[in-house]
Amino acid sequence: MSATVGLILRILFLAFLYAFLGLAIWMLWRSVGSKQASQGNIAIPSLTLSTAIGAESKTQTFASNEVLIGRSQECDFVLEDPTVSSRHARLFYHLNQWWFEDLKSTNGSYLDGIRVEEPIVVKDNDEFYCGDAIFTISIKPVE
């Protein structure tokens, strides 16, 4: 009799274990599916870049999730300056933050006086250099 009770308890334990694992996998599947569906609705804070090269100044506001900076006409923020590479740097919105990345430019990029070697988080009123161009970042929160 005790062997039969032990077998029944083992079967019940396995049934509960499989039910728990199935429920956990189903909940994870729903969570991932809902995140993928809602990612298109993320509001991106607008980014305003102001720059000064000598006496020339330029200000531009962006609402996209990526901004390319350089001399090339394909860039979003175009600078006619020989110290700026054709594709010098980029700003991109990732994990609810704006990031700055140097794109292996000739003269390098500096954020608040520190050379940028890998992507780094930027905040409102940060200053960065692309060649001789000094940029000020202004991030407007989503309302």
mmCIF file of C-alpha atoms in Angstrom:
data_model
loop_
_atom_site.group_PDB
_atom_site.id
_atom_site.type_symbol
_atom_site.label_atom_id
_atom_site.label_comp_id
_atom_site.label_asym_id
_atom_site.label_seq_id
_atom_site.Cartn_x
_atom_site.Cartn_y
_atom_site.Cartn_z
ATOM 1 C CA MET A 1 0.000 0.000 0.000
ATOM 2 C CA SER A 2 2.784 2.473 0.814
ATOM 3 C CA ALA A 3 4.437 1.776 -2.573
ATOM 4 C CA THR A 4 1.197 2.667 -4.350
ATOM 5 C CA VAL A 5 0.832 5.907 -2.340
ATOM 6 C CA GLY A 6 4.466 6.801 -3.106
ATOM 7 C CA LEU A 7 3.903 6.237 -6.832
ATOM 8 C CA ILE A 8 0.750 8.380 -6.791
ATOM 9 C CA LEU A 9 2.572 11.167 -4.919
ATOM 10 C CA ARG A 10 5.437 11.065 -7.455
ATOM 11 C CA ILE A 11 3.007 11.280 -10.377
ATOM 12 C CA LEU A 12 1.145 14.200 -8.724
ATOM 13 C CA PHE A 13 4.451 15.973 -8.031
ATOM 14 C CA LEU A 14 5.551 15.586 -11.666
ATOM 15 C CA ALA A 15 2.145 16.802 -12.894
ATOM 16 C CA PHE A 16 2.401 19.933 -10.702
ATOM 17 C CA LEU A 17 6.009 20.494 -11.804
ATOM 18 C CA TYR A 18 5.096 20.292 -15.511
ATOM 19 C CA ALA A 19 2.072 22.539 -14.951
ATOM 20 C CA PHE A 20 4.272 25.115 -13.188
ATOM 21 C CA LEU A 21 6.914 25.026 -15.946
ATOM 22 C CA GLY A 22 4.242 25.306 -18.626
ATOM 23 C CA LEU A 23 2.664 28.300 -16.871
ATOM 24 C CA ALA A 24 6.070 29.993 -16.482
ATOM 25 C CA ILE A 25 6.932 29.502 -20.174
ATOM 26 C CA TRP A 26 3.479 30.746 -21.244
ATOM 27 C CA MET A 27 3.843 33.905 -19.095
ATOM 28 C CA LEU A 28 7.311 34.602 -20.504
ATOM 29 C CA TRP A 29 6.009 34.119 -24.054
ATOM 30 C CA ARG A 30 3.178 36.603 -23.448
ATOM 31 C CA SER A 31 5.563 39.108 -21.875
ATOM 32 C CA VAL A 32 7.991 38.996 -24.809
ATOM 33 C CA GLY A 33 5.170 39.195 -27.334
ATOM 34 C CA SER A 34 3.632 42.247 -25.695
ATOM 35 C CA LYS A 35 6.999 44.043 -25.506
ATOM 36 C CA GLN A 36 7.625 43.489 -29.208
ATOM 37 C CA ALA A 37 4.200 44.852 -30.038
ATOM 38 C CA SER A 38 4.585 47.924 -27.841
ATOM 39 C CA GLN A 39 8.135 48.873 -28.864
ATOM 40 C CA GLY A 40 6.816 50.817 -31.828
ATOM 41 C CA ASN A 41 4.969 53.142 -29.432
ATOM 42 C CA ILE A 42 7.994 54.383 -27.474
ATOM 43 C CA ALA A 43 8.138 58.175 -27.393
ATOM 44 C CA ILE A 44 11.642 59.469 -28.031
ATOM 45 C CA PRO A 45 12.702 62.724 -26.348
ATOM 46 C CA SER A 46 13.629 65.362 -28.926
ATOM 47 C CA LEU A 47 17.309 66.177 -29.245
ATOM 48 C CA THR A 48 18.603 69.654 -30.092
ATOM 49 C CA LEU A 49 22.218 70.106 -31.176
ATOM 50 C CA SER A 50 23.852 73.526 -31.159
ATOM 51 C CA THR A 51 27.333 73.977 -32.544
ATOM 52 C CA ALA A 52 29.852 76.726 -33.020
ATOM 53 C CA ILE A 53 32.852 76.646 -35.346
ATOM 54 C CA GLY A 54 34.613 79.984 -35.189
ATOM 55 C CA ALA A 55 31.973 82.673 -35.837
ATOM 56 C CA GLU A 56 29.508 80.250 -37.459
ATOM 57 C CA SER A 57 26.786 78.683 -35.301
ATOM 58 C CA LYS A 58 24.107 76.160 -36.184
ATOM 59 C CA THR A 59 21.187 74.667 -34.238
ATOM 60 C CA GLN A 60 19.021 71.750 -35.299
ATOM 61 C CA THR A 61 16.326 69.681 -33.530
ATOM 62 C CA PHE A 62 15.757 65.974 -34.191
ATOM 63 C CA ALA A 63 12.872 63.645 -33.353
ATOM 64 C CA SER A 64 14.368 60.450 -34.837
ATOM 65 C CA ASN A 65 16.150 57.750 -32.842
ATOM 66 C CA GLU A 66 19.515 58.267 -34.598
ATOM 67 C CA VAL A 67 21.471 61.349 -35.661
ATOM 68 C CA LEU A 68 24.611 61.143 -37.823
ATOM 69 C CA ILE A 69 27.133 63.993 -37.662
ATOM 70 C CA GLY A 70 29.733 64.646 -40.343
ATOM 71 C CA ARG A 71 30.754 66.408 -43.567
ATOM 72 C CA SER A 72 28.883 63.993 -45.853
ATOM 73 C CA GLN A 73 25.575 65.196 -47.271
ATOM 74 C CA GLU A 74 24.089 61.854 -46.155
ATOM 75 C CA CYS A 75 24.500 62.884 -42.493
ATOM 76 C CA ASP A 76 21.645 64.390 -40.494
ATOM 77 C CA PHE A 77 23.801 67.228 -39.121
ATOM 78 C CA VAL A 78 26.177 68.361 -41.873
ATOM 79 C CA LEU A 79 29.270 70.428 -41.016
ATOM 80 C CA GLU A 80 31.517 71.962 -43.650
ATOM 81 C CA ASP A 81 34.699 71.772 -41.596
ATOM 82 C CA PRO A 82 37.939 69.989 -42.602
ATOM 83 C CA THR A 83 38.532 68.775 -39.010
ATOM 84 C CA VAL A 84 35.249 66.821 -39.095
ATOM 85 C CA SER A 85 35.234 63.397 -40.792
ATOM 86 C CA SER A 86 32.642 62.547 -43.445
ATOM 87 C CA ARG A 87 30.860 60.286 -40.914
ATOM 88 C CA HIS A 88 32.304 61.550 -37.658
ATOM 89 C CA ALA A 89 29.883 60.523 -34.891
ATOM 90 C CA ARG A 90 26.356 59.471 -34.122
ATOM 91 C CA LEU A 91 23.829 59.959 -31.367
ATOM 92 C CA PHE A 92 21.273 57.201 -30.877
ATOM 93 C CA TYR A 93 18.401 56.479 -28.512
ATOM 94 C CA HIS A 94 18.692 53.098 -26.802
ATOM 95 C CA LEU A 95 17.402 51.731 -23.471
ATOM 96 C CA ASN A 96 15.573 55.014 -22.734
ATOM 97 C CA GLN A 97 18.781 57.068 -22.979
ATOM 98 C CA TRP A 98 20.653 59.057 -25.606
ATOM 99 C CA TRP A 99 24.092 57.638 -26.422
ATOM 100 C CA PHE A 100 27.054 59.230 -28.225
ATOM 101 C CA GLU A 101 29.460 57.186 -30.352
ATOM 102 C CA ASP A 102 32.557 58.201 -32.315
ATOM 103 C CA LEU A 103 32.584 56.478 -35.722
ATOM 104 C CA LYS A 104 36.373 55.986 -35.841
ATOM 105 C CA SER A 105 36.902 59.582 -36.931
ATOM 106 C CA THR A 106 40.356 60.921 -37.806
ATOM 107 C CA ASN A 107 40.476 63.659 -35.158
ATOM 108 C CA GLY A 108 38.381 61.859 -32.546
ATOM 109 C CA SER A 109 35.495 63.022 -30.395
ATOM 110 C CA TYR A 110 35.514 64.314 -26.839
ATOM 111 C CA LEU A 111 32.652 64.431 -24.341
ATOM 112 C CA ASP A 112 33.174 66.904 -21.506
ATOM 113 C CA GLY A 113 36.933 66.788 -22.171
ATOM 114 C CA ILE A 114 37.255 62.981 -22.228
ATOM 115 C CA ARG A 115 38.046 61.154 -25.486
ATOM 116 C CA VAL A 116 35.165 58.913 -26.568
ATOM 117 C CA GLU A 117 36.425 55.393 -27.295
ATOM 118 C CA GLU A 118 33.103 53.532 -27.023
ATOM 119 C CA PRO A 119 29.412 54.525 -26.894
ATOM 120 C CA ILE A 120 28.635 56.660 -23.857
ATOM 121 C CA VAL A 121 25.410 57.990 -22.333
ATOM 122 C CA VAL A 122 24.825 61.732 -22.735
ATOM 123 C CA LYS A 123 22.566 64.017 -20.739
ATOM 124 C CA ASP A 124 21.052 67.452 -21.131
ATOM 125 C CA ASN A 125 23.618 70.288 -21.456
ATOM 126 C CA ASP A 126 26.574 67.978 -22.147
ATOM 127 C CA GLU A 127 29.257 69.347 -24.477
ATOM 128 C CA PHE A 128 31.147 67.295 -27.012
ATOM 129 C CA TYR A 129 33.736 68.038 -29.665
ATOM 130 C CA CYS A 130 33.901 66.717 -33.211
ATOM 131 C CA GLY A 131 37.149 68.063 -34.606
ATOM 132 C CA ASP A 132 37.045 71.823 -33.913
ATOM 133 C CA ALA A 133 33.236 71.910 -33.643
ATOM 134 C CA ILE A 134 31.852 72.325 -30.137
ATOM 135 C CA PHE A 135 28.353 70.893 -29.650
ATOM 136 C CA THR A 136 25.870 71.434 -26.837
ATOM 137 C CA ILE A 137 23.133 68.836 -26.336
ATOM 138 C CA SER A 138 19.655 69.767 -25.247
ATOM 139 C CA ILE A 139 17.237 66.928 -24.541
ATOM 140 C CA LYS A 140 13.558 67.787 -24.237
ATOM 141 C CA PRO A 141 11.653 65.206 -22.185
ATOM 142 C CA VAL A 142 8.528 63.623 -23.641
ATOM 143 C CA GLU A 143 5.349 65.279 -22.395
#
